[in-house]
Amino acid sequence: GAVVSQHPSRVICKSGTSVKIECRSLDFQATTMFWYRQFPKQSLMLMATSNEGSKATYEQGVEKDKFLINHASLTLSTLTVTSAHPEDSSFYICSAARGTGANVLTFGAGSRLTVL
Amino acid sequence: DAKTTQPPSMDCAEGRAANLPCNHSTISGNEYVYWYRQIHSQGPQYIIHGLKNNETNEMASLIITEDRKSSTLILPHATLRDTAVYYCIVRVGRNRDDKIIFGKGTRLHILP
């Protein structure tokens, strides 16, 4: 089946630094990937839609200059949290559609960011 | 906003069938019903999806009412590993860029 890989699975950084999270589709090409954020005991919140070769589409309230998304190839999208602060600590999850049938989305295992 | 309504939590005894309801009264004719689950600290896992007909796979069965305004996910023989948050989602799904908006889901506790 379709596999989406995220790296790193856990990252701890100091306040003010930037952190990059990678999302890869391992056995299929993904022209579109989605980035979600999840705070403890809450549901997943869609942050942005990442499109290969073009600018990402951000959901209302998500700062595009804070959360930089790059989708440079059909198998890789990256999310960079710039100038991270403790309130950015969260579980970040990406997903992609394989494109068969009803376009089932496959999710990565998630990346837990802790900003000190 | 999510287009579905689910009970916040449910309990089910191990070995019994778990029946998780979902209301999607505003579903459009071209929208599918998808079910995902999220085990603690992991990414969501796809379970099953359907449009009009009932569906079954190795994980679960999906029963969709004739008017498509509600559905039920059935885990036939629940195990402790089925403890998770279950999300019912409606989505067109025709295009790869059709996004998924998550509601609050149902937290299913499987009791030993």
PDB file of N, CA and C in Angstrom, chain B residues 24-67:
ATOM      1  N   HIS B  24     -24.147  12.612   8.961  1.00  0.00           N
ATOM      2  CA  HIS B  24     -23.664  13.536   7.920  1.00  0.00           C
ATOM      3  C   HIS B  24     -24.852  13.945   7.080  1.00  0.00           C
ATOM      4  N   SER B  25     -25.777  14.654   7.712  1.00  0.00           N
ATOM      5  CA  SER B  25     -27.066  14.962   7.089  1.00  0.00           C
ATOM      6  C   SER B  25     -26.959  15.922   5.909  1.00  0.00           C
ATOM      7  N   THR B  26     -25.846  16.649   5.797  1.00  0.00           N
ATOM      8  CA  THR B  26     -25.710  17.608   4.692  1.00  0.00           C
ATOM      9  C   THR B  26     -24.812  17.082   3.574  1.00  0.00           C
ATOM     10  N   ILE B  27     -24.593  15.795   3.556  1.00  0.00           N
ATOM     11  CA  ILE B  27     -23.682  15.215   2.561  1.00  0.00           C
ATOM     12  C   ILE B  27     -24.211  15.465   1.153  1.00  0.00           C
ATOM     13  N   SER B  28     -23.299  15.754   0.237  1.00  0.00           N
ATOM     14  CA  SER B  28     -23.675  15.971  -1.157  1.00  0.00           C
ATOM     15  C   SER B  28     -23.598  14.655  -1.932  1.00  0.00           C
ATOM     16  N   GLY B  29     -24.240  14.642  -3.082  1.00  0.00           N
ATOM     17  CA  GLY B  29     -24.325  13.418  -3.858  1.00  0.00           C
ATOM     18  C   GLY B  29     -22.995  12.853  -4.306  1.00  0.00           C
ATOM     19  N   ASN B  30     -21.995  13.712  -4.451  1.00  0.00           N
ATOM     20  CA  ASN B  30     -20.699  13.241  -4.935  1.00  0.00           C
ATOM     21  C   ASN B  30     -19.668  13.093  -3.819  1.00  0.00           C
ATOM     22  N   GLU B  31     -20.112  13.164  -2.580  1.00  0.00           N
ATOM     23  CA  GLU B  31     -19.183  13.030  -1.452  1.00  0.00           C
ATOM     24  C   GLU B  31     -19.167  11.604  -0.914  1.00  0.00           C
ATOM     25  N   TYR B  32     -17.967  11.138  -0.668  1.00  0.00           N
ATOM     26  CA  TYR B  32     -17.775   9.834  -0.066  1.00  0.00           C
ATOM     27  C   TYR B  32     -17.769   9.981   1.462  1.00  0.00           C
ATOM     28  N   VAL B  33     -18.013   8.888   2.139  1.00  0.00           N
ATOM     29  CA  VAL B  33     -17.828   8.806   3.585  1.00  0.00           C
ATOM     30  C   VAL B  33     -16.544   8.015   3.830  1.00  0.00           C
ATOM     31  N   TYR B  34     -15.622   8.620   4.558  1.00  0.00           N
ATOM     32  CA  TYR B  34     -14.355   7.978   4.899  1.00  0.00           C
ATOM     33  C   TYR B  34     -14.286   7.796   6.421  1.00  0.00           C
ATOM     34  N   TRP B  35     -13.629   6.750   6.809  1.00  0.00           N
ATOM     35  CA  TRP B  35     -13.338   6.545   8.228  1.00  0.00           C
ATOM     36  C   TRP B  35     -11.832   6.360   8.399  1.00  0.00           C
ATOM     37  N   TYR B  36     -11.301   7.093   9.356  1.00  0.00           N
ATOM     38  CA  TYR B  36      -9.911   6.969   9.757  1.00  0.00           C
ATOM     39  C   TYR B  36      -9.880   6.765  11.266  1.00  0.00           C
ATOM     40  N   ARG B  37      -8.780   6.245  11.754  1.00  0.00           N
ATOM     41  CA  ARG B  37      -8.601   6.199  13.195  1.00  0.00           C
ATOM     42  C   ARG B  37      -7.188   6.651  13.542  1.00  0.00           C
ATOM     43  N   GLN B  38      -7.044   7.150  14.749  1.00  0.00           N
ATOM     44  CA  GLN B  38      -5.749   7.623  15.199  1.00  0.00           C
ATOM     45  C   GLN B  38      -5.460   7.017  16.566  1.00  0.00           C
ATOM     46  N   ILE B  39      -4.474   6.170  16.563  1.00  0.00           N
ATOM     47  CA  ILE B  39      -3.984   5.614  17.817  1.00  0.00           C
ATOM     48  C   ILE B  39      -3.036   6.638  18.415  1.00  0.00           C
ATOM     49  N   HIS B  40      -2.975   6.693  19.709  1.00  0.00           N
ATOM     50  CA  HIS B  40      -2.246   7.733  20.426  1.00  0.00           C
ATOM     51  C   HIS B  40      -0.847   7.974  19.866  1.00  0.00           C
ATOM     52  N   SER B  41      -0.596   9.274  19.544  1.00  0.00           N
ATOM     53  CA  SER B  41       0.724   9.715  19.086  1.00  0.00           C
ATOM     54  C   SER B  41       1.157   9.113  17.745  1.00  0.00           C
ATOM     55  N   GLN B  42       0.179   8.712  16.933  1.00  0.00           N
ATOM     56  CA  GLN B  42       0.497   8.227  15.594  1.00  0.00           C
ATOM     57  C   GLN B  42      -0.297   9.024  14.559  1.00  0.00           C
ATOM     58  N   GLY B  43       0.059   8.875  13.297  1.00  0.00           N
ATOM     59  CA  GLY B  43      -0.718   9.499  12.237  1.00  0.00           C
ATOM     60  C   GLY B  43      -2.004   8.733  12.012  1.00  0.00           C
ATOM     61  N   PRO B  44      -3.025   9.386  11.476  1.00  0.00           N
ATOM     62  CA  PRO B  44      -4.291   8.691  11.194  1.00  0.00           C
ATOM     63  C   PRO B  44      -4.100   7.520  10.236  1.00  0.00           C
ATOM     64  N   GLN B  45      -4.883   6.492  10.464  1.00  0.00           N
ATOM     65  CA  GLN B  45      -4.841   5.284   9.643  1.00  0.00           C
ATOM     66  C   GLN B  45      -6.164   5.145   8.910  1.00  0.00           C
ATOM     67  N   TYR B  46      -6.087   4.941   7.615  1.00  0.00           N
ATOM     68  CA  TYR B  46      -7.290   4.734   6.809  1.00  0.00           C
ATOM     69  C   TYR B  46      -7.954   3.414   7.197  1.00  0.00           C
ATOM     70  N   ILE B  47      -9.277   3.450   7.299  1.00  0.00           N
ATOM     71  CA  ILE B  47     -10.005   2.216   7.599  1.00  0.00           C
ATOM     72  C   ILE B  47     -10.830   1.771   6.393  1.00  0.00           C
ATOM     73  N   ILE B  48     -11.725   2.627   5.931  1.00  0.00           N
ATOM     74  CA  ILE B  48     -12.666   2.223   4.901  1.00  0.00           C
ATOM     75  C   ILE B  48     -13.346   3.457   4.344  1.00  0.00           C
ATOM     76  N   HIS B  49     -13.918   3.363   3.170  1.00  0.00           N
ATOM     77  CA  HIS B  49     -14.721   4.449   2.643  1.00  0.00           C
ATOM     78  C   HIS B  49     -15.830   3.884   1.773  1.00  0.00           C
ATOM     79  N   GLY B  50     -16.865   4.695   1.536  1.00  0.00           N
ATOM     80  CA  GLY B  50     -17.971   4.260   0.699  1.00  0.00           C
ATOM     81  C   GLY B  50     -18.736   5.450   0.159  1.00  0.00           C
ATOM     82  N   LEU B  51     -19.510   5.190  -0.875  1.00  0.00           N
ATOM     83  CA  LEU B  51     -20.321   6.241  -1.474  1.00  0.00           C
ATOM     84  C   LEU B  51     -21.806   6.013  -1.178  1.00  0.00           C
ATOM     85  N   LYS B  52     -22.317   4.898  -1.622  1.00  0.00           N
ATOM     86  CA  LYS B  52     -23.730   4.586  -1.404  1.00  0.00           C
ATOM     87  C   LYS B  52     -23.929   3.190  -0.817  1.00  0.00           C
ATOM     88  N   ASN B  53     -23.165   2.261  -1.334  1.00  0.00           N
ATOM     89  CA  ASN B  53     -23.331   0.875  -0.920  1.00  0.00           C
ATOM     90  C   ASN B  53     -22.554   0.577   0.354  1.00  0.00           C
ATOM     91  N   ASN B  54     -22.989  -0.441   1.047  1.00  0.00           N
ATOM     92  CA  ASN B  54     -22.254  -0.903   2.210  1.00  0.00           C
ATOM     93  C   ASN B  54     -20.920  -1.491   1.743  1.00  0.00           C
ATOM     94  N   GLU B  55     -19.904  -1.352   2.553  1.00  0.00           N
ATOM     95  CA  GLU B  55     -18.586  -1.825   2.189  1.00  0.00           C
ATOM     96  C   GLU B  55     -17.996  -2.646   3.332  1.00  0.00           C
ATOM     97  N   THR B  56     -17.156  -3.589   2.961  1.00  0.00           N
ATOM     98  CA  THR B  56     -16.471  -4.413   3.963  1.00  0.00           C
ATOM     99  C   THR B  56     -15.049  -4.660   3.500  1.00  0.00           C
ATOM    100  N   ASN B  57     -14.116  -4.583   4.429  1.00  0.00           N
ATOM    101  CA  ASN B  57     -12.748  -4.990   4.141  1.00  0.00           C
ATOM    102  C   ASN B  57     -12.217  -5.760   5.337  1.00  0.00           C
ATOM    103  N   GLU B  58     -10.940  -6.002   5.352  1.00  0.00           N
ATOM    104  CA  GLU B  58     -10.365  -6.845   6.397  1.00  0.00           C
ATOM    105  C   GLU B  58     -10.399  -6.164   7.761  1.00  0.00           C
ATOM    106  N   MET B  59     -10.593  -4.873   7.790  1.00  0.00           N
ATOM    107  CA  MET B  59     -10.599  -4.157   9.064  1.00  0.00           C
ATOM    108  C   MET B  59     -12.004  -3.950   9.617  1.00  0.00           C
ATOM    109  N   ALA B  60     -12.949  -3.616   8.728  1.00  0.00           N
ATOM    110  CA  ALA B  60     -14.246  -3.170   9.231  1.00  0.00           C
ATOM    111  C   ALA B  60     -15.311  -3.263   8.148  1.00  0.00           C
ATOM    112  N   SER B  61     -16.543  -2.960   8.579  1.00  0.00           N
ATOM    113  CA  SER B  61     -17.658  -2.823   7.655  1.00  0.00           C
ATOM    114  C   SER B  61     -18.218  -1.413   7.798  1.00  0.00           C
ATOM    115  N   LEU B  62     -18.715  -0.887   6.697  1.00  0.00           N
ATOM    116  CA  LEU B  62     -19.326   0.434   6.685  1.00  0.00           C
ATOM    117  C   LEU B  62     -20.747   0.287   6.186  1.00  0.00           C
ATOM    118  N   ILE B  63     -21.669   0.708   7.019  1.00  0.00           N
ATOM    119  CA  ILE B  63     -23.084   0.659   6.665  1.00  0.00           C
ATOM    120  C   ILE B  63     -23.565   2.091   6.457  1.00  0.00           C
ATOM    121  N   ILE B  64     -24.046   2.388   5.259  1.00  0.00           N
ATOM    122  CA  ILE B  64     -24.532   3.732   4.924  1.00  0.00           C
ATOM    123  C   ILE B  64     -26.042   3.646   4.724  1.00  0.00           C
ATOM    124  N   THR B  65     -26.784   4.516   5.392  1.00  0.00           N
ATOM    125  CA  THR B  65     -28.233   4.503   5.240  1.00  0.00           C
ATOM    126  C   THR B  65     -28.630   4.868   3.814  1.00  0.00           C
ATOM    127  N   GLU B  66     -29.823   4.490   3.462  1.00  0.00           N
ATOM    128  CA  GLU B  66     -30.272   4.686   2.081  1.00  0.00           C
ATOM    129  C   GLU B  66     -30.285   6.162   1.691  1.00  0.00           C
ATOM    130  N   ASP B  67     -30.653   7.035   2.649  1.00  0.00           N
ATOM    131  CA  ASP B  67     -30.667   8.464   2.350  1.00  0.00           C
ATOM    132  C   ASP B  67     -29.277   9.088   2.487  1.00  0.00           C
TER     133      ASP B  67
END
